[in-house]
mmCIF file of C-alpha atoms in Angstrom:
data_model
loop_
_atom_site.group_PDB
_atom_site.id
_atom_site.type_symbol
_atom_site.label_atom_id
_atom_site.label_comp_id
_atom_site.label_asym_id
_atom_site.label_seq_id
_atom_site.Cartn_x
_atom_site.Cartn_y
_atom_site.Cartn_z
ATOM 1 C CA MET D 545 6.206 -113.683 -99.282
ATOM 2 C CA ASN D 546 4.790 -111.078 -96.656
ATOM 3 C CA CYS D 547 7.294 -110.108 -94.079
ATOM 4 C CA LYS D 548 4.791 -108.980 -91.739
ATOM 5 C CA GLU D 549 3.297 -112.860 -91.733
ATOM 6 C CA HIS D 550 7.011 -114.342 -91.572
ATOM 7 C CA ALA D 551 9.020 -112.106 -88.644
ATOM 8 C CA PRO D 552 8.667 -113.377 -85.155
ATOM 9 C CA GLU D 553 6.789 -111.019 -82.667
ATOM 10 C CA GLY D 554 8.587 -107.840 -81.591
ATOM 11 C CA GLY D 555 11.510 -107.261 -83.752
ATOM 12 C CA LEU D 556 10.237 -106.742 -87.315
ATOM 13 C CA ARG D 557 6.542 -107.722 -87.176
ATOM 14 C CA GLN D 558 6.200 -104.818 -84.535
ATOM 15 C CA ILE D 559 8.343 -102.658 -86.766
ATOM 16 C CA PHE D 560 6.458 -103.024 -89.396
ATOM 17 C CA GLN D 561 3.150 -102.387 -87.580
ATOM 18 C CA ASN D 562 4.036 -98.923 -85.909
ATOM 19 C CA SER D 563 6.106 -98.011 -89.190
ATOM 20 C CA ASN D 564 4.820 -95.054 -90.382
ATOM 21 C CA ALA D 565 7.165 -95.543 -93.498
ATOM 22 C CA GLU D 566 4.031 -94.772 -96.057
ATOM 23 C CA LYS D 567 3.567 -91.809 -94.882
ATOM 24 C CA ASP D 568 7.013 -90.430 -94.157
ATOM 25 C CA VAL D 569 7.548 -91.379 -98.283
ATOM 26 C CA ASP D 570 4.572 -89.433 -98.900
ATOM 27 C CA GLU D 571 5.764 -86.539 -97.058
ATOM 28 C CA THR D 572 8.883 -86.545 -98.348
ATOM 29 C CA GLU D 573 8.010 -86.836 -101.773
ATOM 30 C CA THR D 574 5.754 -83.979 -101.280
ATOM 31 C CA VAL D 575 9.026 -81.820 -99.745
ATOM 32 C CA LEU D 576 11.031 -82.798 -102.603
ATOM 33 C CA HIS D 577 8.564 -81.786 -104.761
ATOM 34 C CA ASN D 578 7.957 -78.367 -103.622
ATOM 35 C CA LEU D 579 12.265 -77.953 -103.338
ATOM 36 C CA VAL D 580 11.928 -78.529 -106.943
ATOM 37 C CA SER D 581 9.089 -76.427 -107.699
ATOM 38 C CA LEU D 582 10.814 -73.535 -105.625
ATOM 39 C CA LEU D 583 14.396 -74.405 -107.374
ATOM 40 C CA LEU D 584 12.867 -74.276 -110.816
ATOM 41 C CA THR D 585 10.986 -70.926 -110.103
ATOM 42 C CA ASN D 586 13.856 -69.113 -108.482
ATOM 43 C CA THR D 587 16.156 -69.905 -111.537
ATOM 44 C CA THR D 588 13.204 -69.117 -113.960
ATOM 45 C CA ILE D 589 13.070 -65.601 -112.511
ATOM 46 C CA ARG D 590 16.671 -64.897 -112.361
ATOM 47 C CA SER D 591 17.040 -66.040 -115.708
ATOM 48 C CA ASP D 592 14.557 -63.638 -116.687
ATOM 49 C CA ALA D 593 16.255 -61.074 -114.096
ATOM 50 C CA ASP D 594 18.738 -61.602 -116.058
ATOM 51 C CA ASN D 595 17.333 -61.247 -119.657
ATOM 52 C CA THR D 596 15.789 -57.853 -118.467
ATOM 53 C CA ALA D 597 19.368 -56.600 -117.426
ATOM 54 C CA GLU D 598 20.785 -57.209 -120.501
ATOM 55 C CA GLN D 599 17.766 -56.054 -121.932
ATOM 56 C CA ASN D 600 18.245 -52.934 -120.647
ATOM 57 C CA LYS D 601 22.233 -52.442 -121.075
ATOM 58 C CA PHE D 602 21.622 -53.211 -124.790
ATOM 59 C CA PHE D 603 19.034 -49.849 -124.779
ATOM 60 C CA LYS D 604 20.456 -47.756 -122.793
ATOM 61 C CA ASN D 605 23.690 -47.749 -125.206
#
């Protein structure tokens, strides 16, 4: 059943026709993907920095 066909004029029909929901979902997915990528990159950089710091301590002693 298609909501657009069964919704009364105005109301839901207008909301569905004027909605950019699909575009919003795509943009949200892109933002979330970029955020996760950034967090993973940051975690990797910190991990590498921690490993380097540990190695430097080991070699200094």
